Coordinates of N, CA and C and ligand atoms in Angstrom, one line a residue:
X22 N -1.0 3.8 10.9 CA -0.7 2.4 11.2 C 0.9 2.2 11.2
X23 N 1.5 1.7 11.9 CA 2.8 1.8 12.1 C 2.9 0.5 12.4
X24 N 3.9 0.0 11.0 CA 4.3 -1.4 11.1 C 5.6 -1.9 11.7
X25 N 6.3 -2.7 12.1 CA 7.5 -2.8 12.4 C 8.0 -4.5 11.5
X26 N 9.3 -4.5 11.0 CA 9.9 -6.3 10.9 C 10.6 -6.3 11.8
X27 N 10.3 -7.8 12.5 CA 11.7 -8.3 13.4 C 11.9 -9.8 12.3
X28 N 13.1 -8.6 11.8 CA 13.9 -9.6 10.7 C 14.4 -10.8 11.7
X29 N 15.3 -12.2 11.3 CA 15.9 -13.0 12.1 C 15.9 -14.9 11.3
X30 N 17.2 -15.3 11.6 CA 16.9 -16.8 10.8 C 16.3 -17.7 12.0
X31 N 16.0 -17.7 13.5 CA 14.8 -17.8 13.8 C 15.3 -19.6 14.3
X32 N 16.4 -19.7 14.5 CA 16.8 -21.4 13.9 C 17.6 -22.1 15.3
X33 N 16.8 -22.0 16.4 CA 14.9 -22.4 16.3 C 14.8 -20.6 17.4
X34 N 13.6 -20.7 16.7 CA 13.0 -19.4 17.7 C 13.2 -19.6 19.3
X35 N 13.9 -18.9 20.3 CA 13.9 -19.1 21.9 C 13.1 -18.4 22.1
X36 N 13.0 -18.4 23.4 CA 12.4 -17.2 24.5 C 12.8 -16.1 24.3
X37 N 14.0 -16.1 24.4 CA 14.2 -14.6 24.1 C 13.5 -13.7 22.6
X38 N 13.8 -14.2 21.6 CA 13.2 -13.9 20.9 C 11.5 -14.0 20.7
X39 N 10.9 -14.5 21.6 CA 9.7 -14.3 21.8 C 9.4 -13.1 22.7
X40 N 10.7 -13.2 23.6 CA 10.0 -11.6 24.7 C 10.7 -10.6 24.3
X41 N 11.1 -10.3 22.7 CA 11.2 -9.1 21.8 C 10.4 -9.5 21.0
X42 N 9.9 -10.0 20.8 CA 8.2 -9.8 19.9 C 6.7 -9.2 20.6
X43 N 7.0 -9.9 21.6 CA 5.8 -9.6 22.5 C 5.8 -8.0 22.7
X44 N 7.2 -7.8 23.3 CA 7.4 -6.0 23.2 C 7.4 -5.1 22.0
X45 N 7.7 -5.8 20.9 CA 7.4 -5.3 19.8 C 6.0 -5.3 19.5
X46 N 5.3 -6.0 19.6 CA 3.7 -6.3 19.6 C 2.7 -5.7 20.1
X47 N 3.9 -4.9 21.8 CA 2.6 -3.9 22.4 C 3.4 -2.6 21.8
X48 N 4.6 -2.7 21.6 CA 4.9 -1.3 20.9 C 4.5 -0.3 19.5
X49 N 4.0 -1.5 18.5 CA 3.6 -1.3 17.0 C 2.3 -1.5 16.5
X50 N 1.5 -1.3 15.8 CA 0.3 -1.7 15.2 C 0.5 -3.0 14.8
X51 N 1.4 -3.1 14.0 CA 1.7 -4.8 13.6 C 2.7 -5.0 13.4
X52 N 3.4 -6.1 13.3 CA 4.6 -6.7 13.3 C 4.6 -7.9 12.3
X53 N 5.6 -7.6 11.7 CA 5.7 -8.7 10.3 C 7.0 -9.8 10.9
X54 N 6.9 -10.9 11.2 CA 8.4 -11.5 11.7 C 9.0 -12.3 10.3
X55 N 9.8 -11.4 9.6 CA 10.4 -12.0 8.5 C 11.9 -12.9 8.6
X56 N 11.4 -14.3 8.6 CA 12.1 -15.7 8.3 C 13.3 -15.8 7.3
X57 N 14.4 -15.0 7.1 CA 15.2 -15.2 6.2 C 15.3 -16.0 5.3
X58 N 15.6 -16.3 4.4 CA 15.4 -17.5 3.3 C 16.9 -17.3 3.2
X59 N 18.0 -18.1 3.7 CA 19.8 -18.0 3.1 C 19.9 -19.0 2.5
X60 N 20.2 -19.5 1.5 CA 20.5 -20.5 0.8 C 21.6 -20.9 1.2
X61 N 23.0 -20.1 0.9 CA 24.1 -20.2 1.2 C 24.8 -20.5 2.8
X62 N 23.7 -20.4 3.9 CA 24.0 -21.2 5.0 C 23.1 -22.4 5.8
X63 N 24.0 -23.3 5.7 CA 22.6 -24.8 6.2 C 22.3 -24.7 7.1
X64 N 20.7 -24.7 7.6 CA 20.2 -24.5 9.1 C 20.0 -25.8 9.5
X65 N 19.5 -25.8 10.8 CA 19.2 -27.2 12.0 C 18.1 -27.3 11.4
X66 N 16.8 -26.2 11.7 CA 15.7 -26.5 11.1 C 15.4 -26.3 9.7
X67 N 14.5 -26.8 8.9 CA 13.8 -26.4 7.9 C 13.5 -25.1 7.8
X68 N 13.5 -25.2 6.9 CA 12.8 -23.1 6.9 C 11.5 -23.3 7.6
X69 N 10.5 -24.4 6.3 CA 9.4 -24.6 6.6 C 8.5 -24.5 8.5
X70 N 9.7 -25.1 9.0 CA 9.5 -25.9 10.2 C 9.5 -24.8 11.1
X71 N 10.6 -23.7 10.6 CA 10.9 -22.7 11.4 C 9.7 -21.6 11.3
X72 N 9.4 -21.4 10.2 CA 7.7 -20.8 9.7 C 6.2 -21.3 10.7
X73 N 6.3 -22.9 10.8 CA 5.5 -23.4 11.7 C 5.3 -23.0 12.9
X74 N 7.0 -23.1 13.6 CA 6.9 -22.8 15.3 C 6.6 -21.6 15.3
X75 N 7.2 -20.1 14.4 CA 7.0 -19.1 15.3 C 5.8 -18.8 14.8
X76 N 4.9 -19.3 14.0 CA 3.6 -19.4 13.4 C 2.3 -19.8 14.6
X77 N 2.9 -21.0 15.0 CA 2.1 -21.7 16.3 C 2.7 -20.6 17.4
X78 N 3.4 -19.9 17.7 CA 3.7 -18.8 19.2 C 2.6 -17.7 18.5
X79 N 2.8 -17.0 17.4 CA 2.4 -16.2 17.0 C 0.6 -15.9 17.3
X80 N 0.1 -16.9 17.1 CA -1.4 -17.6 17.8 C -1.2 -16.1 19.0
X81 N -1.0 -15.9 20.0 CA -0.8 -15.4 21.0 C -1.9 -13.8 20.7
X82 N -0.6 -13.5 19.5 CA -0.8 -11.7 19.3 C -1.4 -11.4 18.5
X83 N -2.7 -11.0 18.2 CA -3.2 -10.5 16.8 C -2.6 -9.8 15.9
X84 N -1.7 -9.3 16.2 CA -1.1 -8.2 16.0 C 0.3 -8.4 15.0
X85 N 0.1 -10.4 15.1 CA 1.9 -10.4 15.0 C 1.4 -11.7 13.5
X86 N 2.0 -11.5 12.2 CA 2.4 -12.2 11.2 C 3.8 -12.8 10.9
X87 N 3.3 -14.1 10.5 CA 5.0 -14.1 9.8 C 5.0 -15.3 8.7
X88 N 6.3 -14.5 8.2 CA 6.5 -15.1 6.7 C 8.3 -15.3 6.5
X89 N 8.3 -15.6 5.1 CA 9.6 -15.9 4.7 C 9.9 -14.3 4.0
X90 N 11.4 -14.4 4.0 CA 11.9 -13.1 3.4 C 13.2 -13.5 2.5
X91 N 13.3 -13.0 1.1 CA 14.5 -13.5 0.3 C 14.6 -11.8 -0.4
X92 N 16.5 -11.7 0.4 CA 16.7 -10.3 -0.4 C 16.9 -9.8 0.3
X93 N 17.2 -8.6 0.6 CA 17.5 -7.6 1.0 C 16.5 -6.9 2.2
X94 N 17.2 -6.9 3.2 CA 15.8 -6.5 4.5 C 15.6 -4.9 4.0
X95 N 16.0 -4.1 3.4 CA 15.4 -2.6 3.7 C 14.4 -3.3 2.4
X96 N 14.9 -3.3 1.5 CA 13.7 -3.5 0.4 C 12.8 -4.3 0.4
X97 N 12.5 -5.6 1.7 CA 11.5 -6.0 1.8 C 10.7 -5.1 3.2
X98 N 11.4 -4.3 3.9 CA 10.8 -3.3 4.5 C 9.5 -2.7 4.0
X99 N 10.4 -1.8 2.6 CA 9.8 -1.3 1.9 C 8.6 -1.6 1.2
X100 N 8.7 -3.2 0.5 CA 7.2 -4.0 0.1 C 6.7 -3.6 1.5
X101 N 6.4 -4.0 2.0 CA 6.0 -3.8 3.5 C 5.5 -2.9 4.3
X102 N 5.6 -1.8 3.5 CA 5.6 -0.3 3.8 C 5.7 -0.2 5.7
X103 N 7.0 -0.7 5.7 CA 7.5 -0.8 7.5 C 8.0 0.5 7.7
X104 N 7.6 0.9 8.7 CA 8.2 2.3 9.0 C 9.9 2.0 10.2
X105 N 9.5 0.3 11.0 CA 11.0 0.3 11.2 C 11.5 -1.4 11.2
X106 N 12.5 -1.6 11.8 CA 12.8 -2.6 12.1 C 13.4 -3.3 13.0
X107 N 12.8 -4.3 13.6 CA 13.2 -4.6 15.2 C 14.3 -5.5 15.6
X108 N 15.3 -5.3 16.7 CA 16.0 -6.0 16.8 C 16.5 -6.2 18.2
X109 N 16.8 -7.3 18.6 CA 17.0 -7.5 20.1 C 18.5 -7.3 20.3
X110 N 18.9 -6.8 21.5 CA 20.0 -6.8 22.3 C 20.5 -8.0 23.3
X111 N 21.3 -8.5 23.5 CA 21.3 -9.2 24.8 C 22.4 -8.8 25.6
X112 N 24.0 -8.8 25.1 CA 24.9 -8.1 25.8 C 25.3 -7.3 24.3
X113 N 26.6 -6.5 25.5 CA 27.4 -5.5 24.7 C 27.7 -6.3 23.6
X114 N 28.1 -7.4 23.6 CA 28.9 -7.9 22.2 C 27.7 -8.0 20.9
X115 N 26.2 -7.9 21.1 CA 25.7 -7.6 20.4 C 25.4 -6.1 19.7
X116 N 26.1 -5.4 20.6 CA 25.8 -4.1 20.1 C 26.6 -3.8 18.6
X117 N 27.8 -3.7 18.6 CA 28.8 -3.8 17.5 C 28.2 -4.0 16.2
X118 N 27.7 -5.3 15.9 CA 26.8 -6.1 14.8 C 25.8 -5.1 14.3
X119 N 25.1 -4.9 15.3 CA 23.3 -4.5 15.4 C 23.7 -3.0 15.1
X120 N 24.7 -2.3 15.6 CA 25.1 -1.2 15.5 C 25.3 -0.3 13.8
X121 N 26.3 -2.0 13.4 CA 26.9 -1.3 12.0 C 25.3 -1.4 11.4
X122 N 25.0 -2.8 11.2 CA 24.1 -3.1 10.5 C 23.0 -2.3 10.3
X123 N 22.7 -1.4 11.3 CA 21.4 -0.3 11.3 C 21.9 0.8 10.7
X124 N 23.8 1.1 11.0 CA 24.0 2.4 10.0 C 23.8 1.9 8.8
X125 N 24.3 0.9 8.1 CA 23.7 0.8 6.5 C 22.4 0.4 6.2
X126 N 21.7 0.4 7.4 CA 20.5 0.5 6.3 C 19.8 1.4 6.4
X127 N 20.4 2.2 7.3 CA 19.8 3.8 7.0 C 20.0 4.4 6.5
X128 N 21.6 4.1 5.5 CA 22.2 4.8 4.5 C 21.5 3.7 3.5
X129 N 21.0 3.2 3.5 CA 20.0 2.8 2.3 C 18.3 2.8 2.5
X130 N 17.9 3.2 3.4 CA 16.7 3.3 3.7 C 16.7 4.4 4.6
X131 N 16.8 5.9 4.4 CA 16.7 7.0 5.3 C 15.2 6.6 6.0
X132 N 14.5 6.4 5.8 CA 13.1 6.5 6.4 C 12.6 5.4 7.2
X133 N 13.4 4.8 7.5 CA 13.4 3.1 8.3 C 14.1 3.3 9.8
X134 N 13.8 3.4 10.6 CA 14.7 3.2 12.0 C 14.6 1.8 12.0
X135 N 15.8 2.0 12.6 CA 15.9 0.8 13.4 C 15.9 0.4 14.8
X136 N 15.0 -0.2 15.5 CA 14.5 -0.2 17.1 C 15.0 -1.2 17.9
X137 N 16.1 -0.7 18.6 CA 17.2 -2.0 19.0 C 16.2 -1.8 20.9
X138 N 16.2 -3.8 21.1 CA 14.9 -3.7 22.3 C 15.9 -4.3 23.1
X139 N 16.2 -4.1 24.7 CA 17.0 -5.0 25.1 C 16.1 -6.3 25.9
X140 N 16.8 -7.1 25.6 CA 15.8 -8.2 26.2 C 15.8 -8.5 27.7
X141 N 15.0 -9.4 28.0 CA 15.2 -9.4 30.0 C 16.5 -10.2 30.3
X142 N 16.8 -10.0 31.0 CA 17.9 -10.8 31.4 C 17.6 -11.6 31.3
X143 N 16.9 -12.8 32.3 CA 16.8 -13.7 32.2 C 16.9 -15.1 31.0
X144 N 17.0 -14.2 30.1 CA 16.9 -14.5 28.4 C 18.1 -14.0 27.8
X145 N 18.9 -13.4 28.9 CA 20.6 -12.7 28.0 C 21.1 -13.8 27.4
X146 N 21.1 -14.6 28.4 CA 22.4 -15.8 27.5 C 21.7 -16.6 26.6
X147 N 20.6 -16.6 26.0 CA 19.7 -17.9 25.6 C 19.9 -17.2 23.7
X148 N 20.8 -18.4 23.1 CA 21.1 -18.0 21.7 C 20.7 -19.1 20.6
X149 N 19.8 -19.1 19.9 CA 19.5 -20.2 19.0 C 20.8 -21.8 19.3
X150 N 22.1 -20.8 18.9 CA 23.3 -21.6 18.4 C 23.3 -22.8 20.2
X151 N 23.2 -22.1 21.0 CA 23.5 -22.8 21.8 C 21.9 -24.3 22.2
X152 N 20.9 -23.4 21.9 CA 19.6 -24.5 22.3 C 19.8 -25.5 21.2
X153 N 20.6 -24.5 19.6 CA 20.7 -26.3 18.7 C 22.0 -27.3 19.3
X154 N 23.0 -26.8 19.5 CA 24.2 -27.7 20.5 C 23.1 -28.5 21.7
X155 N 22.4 -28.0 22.6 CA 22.0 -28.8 23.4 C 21.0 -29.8 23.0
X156 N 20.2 -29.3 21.8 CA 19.3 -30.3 21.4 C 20.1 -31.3 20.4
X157 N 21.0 -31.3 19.8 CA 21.6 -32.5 19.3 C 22.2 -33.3 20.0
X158 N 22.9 -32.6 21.2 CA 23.5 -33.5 22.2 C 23.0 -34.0 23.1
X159 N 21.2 -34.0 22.9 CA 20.3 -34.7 23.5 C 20.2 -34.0 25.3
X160 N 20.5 -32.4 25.6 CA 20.2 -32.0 26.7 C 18.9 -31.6 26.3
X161 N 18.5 -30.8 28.0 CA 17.2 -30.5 28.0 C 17.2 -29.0 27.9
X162 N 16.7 -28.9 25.9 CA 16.8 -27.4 25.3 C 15.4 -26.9 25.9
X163 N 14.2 -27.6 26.4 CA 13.0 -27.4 25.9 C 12.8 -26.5 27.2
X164 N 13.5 -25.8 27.9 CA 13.3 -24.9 29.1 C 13.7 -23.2 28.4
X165 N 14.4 -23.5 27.3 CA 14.7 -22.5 26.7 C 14.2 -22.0 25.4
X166 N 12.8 -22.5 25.3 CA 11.7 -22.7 24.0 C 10.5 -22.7 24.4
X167 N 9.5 -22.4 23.5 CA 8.2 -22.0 23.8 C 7.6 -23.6 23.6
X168 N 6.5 -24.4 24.3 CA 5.9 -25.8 24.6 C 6.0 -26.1 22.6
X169 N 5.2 -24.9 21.9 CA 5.1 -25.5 20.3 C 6.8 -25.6 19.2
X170 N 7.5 -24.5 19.9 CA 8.5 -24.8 19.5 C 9.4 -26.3 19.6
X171 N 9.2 -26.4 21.2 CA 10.0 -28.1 21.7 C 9.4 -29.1 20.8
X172 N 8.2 -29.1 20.5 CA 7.7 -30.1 19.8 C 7.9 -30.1 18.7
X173 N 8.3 -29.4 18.2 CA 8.6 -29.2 16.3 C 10.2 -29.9 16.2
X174 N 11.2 -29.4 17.3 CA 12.5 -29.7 17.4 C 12.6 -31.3 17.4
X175 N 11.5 -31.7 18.7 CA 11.5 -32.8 18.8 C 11.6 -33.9 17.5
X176 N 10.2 -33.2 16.9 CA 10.1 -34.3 15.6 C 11.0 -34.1 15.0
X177 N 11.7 -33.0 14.1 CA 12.8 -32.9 13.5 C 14.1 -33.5 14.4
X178 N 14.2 -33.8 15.4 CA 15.3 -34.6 15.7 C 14.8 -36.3 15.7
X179 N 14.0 -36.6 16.2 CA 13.4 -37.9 15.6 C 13.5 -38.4 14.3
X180 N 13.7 -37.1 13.5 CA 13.4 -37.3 11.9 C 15.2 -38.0 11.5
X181 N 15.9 -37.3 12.2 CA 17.1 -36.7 11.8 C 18.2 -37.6 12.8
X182 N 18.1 -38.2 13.8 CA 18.7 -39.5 14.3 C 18.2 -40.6 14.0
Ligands
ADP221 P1 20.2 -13.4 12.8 O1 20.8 -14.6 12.2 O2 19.6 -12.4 11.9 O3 21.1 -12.7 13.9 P2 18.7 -14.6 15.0 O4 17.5 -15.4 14.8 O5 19.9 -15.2 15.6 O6 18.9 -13.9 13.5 O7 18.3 -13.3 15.8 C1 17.3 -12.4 15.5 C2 17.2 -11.2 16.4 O8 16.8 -11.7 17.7 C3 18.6 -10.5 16.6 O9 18.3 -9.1 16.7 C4 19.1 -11.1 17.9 O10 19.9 -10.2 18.6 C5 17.8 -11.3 18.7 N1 17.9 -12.3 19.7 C6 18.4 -13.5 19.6 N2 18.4 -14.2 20.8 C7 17.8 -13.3 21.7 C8 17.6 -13.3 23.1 N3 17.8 -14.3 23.9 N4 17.0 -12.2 23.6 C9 16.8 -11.1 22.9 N5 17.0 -11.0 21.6 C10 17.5 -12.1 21.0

């Protein structure tokens, strides 16, 4: 059984990050999508809320769980008994990041790859940071989100103006 995490703060889940799940989903036996829990940085969404949406996409894959994660991603790997962990590309300037970040945790987790997916183009430029800028400034984010995600956004901006 060969599990995989696509670690991520998920804030709000896009497309893109759904078409590195879905590839992750036909590539693994299961896939755990672990929800960061940061205290120390304030998000747009709720955690909770962010648990919901990619909870309601998740419907899709049998294959695909998700939860919250507090701590250290190799050692919740580990609970997990993940053999890797998944991570999307979009351009070069993501490589750098995704790059270091896999060498230390293979220097702390030898037994853990890490499975960098590049995403489709059409999803290169599409970054959480940017669908929350367009959703507070009242553009139309909801072409760059899955129908259950737009609706969660929605309320929480209803909630929140
Ligand atoms: P983090 O704060 O850990 O970077 P994100 O939620 O921003 O969490 O991203 C989680 C993962 O999804 C990262 O590997 C990121 O590169 C990837 N990702 C984000 N947006 C896209 C996209 N449009 N296409 C493919 N991968 C993406």
């Amino acid at each position: 059984m060969k599990t995989a995490i696509y670690p991520g703060s998920f804030d709000p889940p896009t497309l893109g990050h759904l078409d590195i799940l879905e590839r992750a989903a036909r590539l693994f036996d299961h896939v755990v999508v672990g929800i960061g829990v940061n205290s120390s940085k304030s998000s747009f969404l709720p955690h909770d809320a962010r648990i919901e949406a990619l909870k309601a996409c998740a419907v899709r894959w049998p294959n695909v769980e998700v939860e919250s994660f507090e701590g250290l991603l190799v050692d919740y790997a580990r609970r997990r008994e993940a053999q890797a962990i998944v991570r999307g590309l979009r351009a070069v300037s993501d490589f750098d990041y995704e790059f270091q970040i896999s060498i230390a945790n293979r220097r702390l987790a030898p037994e853990i790859d890490t499975v960098l997916l590049m995403t489709k183009w059409e999803y290169s430029y599409i970054s959480s940071s940017i669908v929350r800028e367009i959703a507070k400034l009242g553009g139309d984010f909801e072409q760059f989100v899955a129908p259950e995600v737009a609706a969660i956004v929605r309320a929480h901006l209803s909630l929140t103006t």
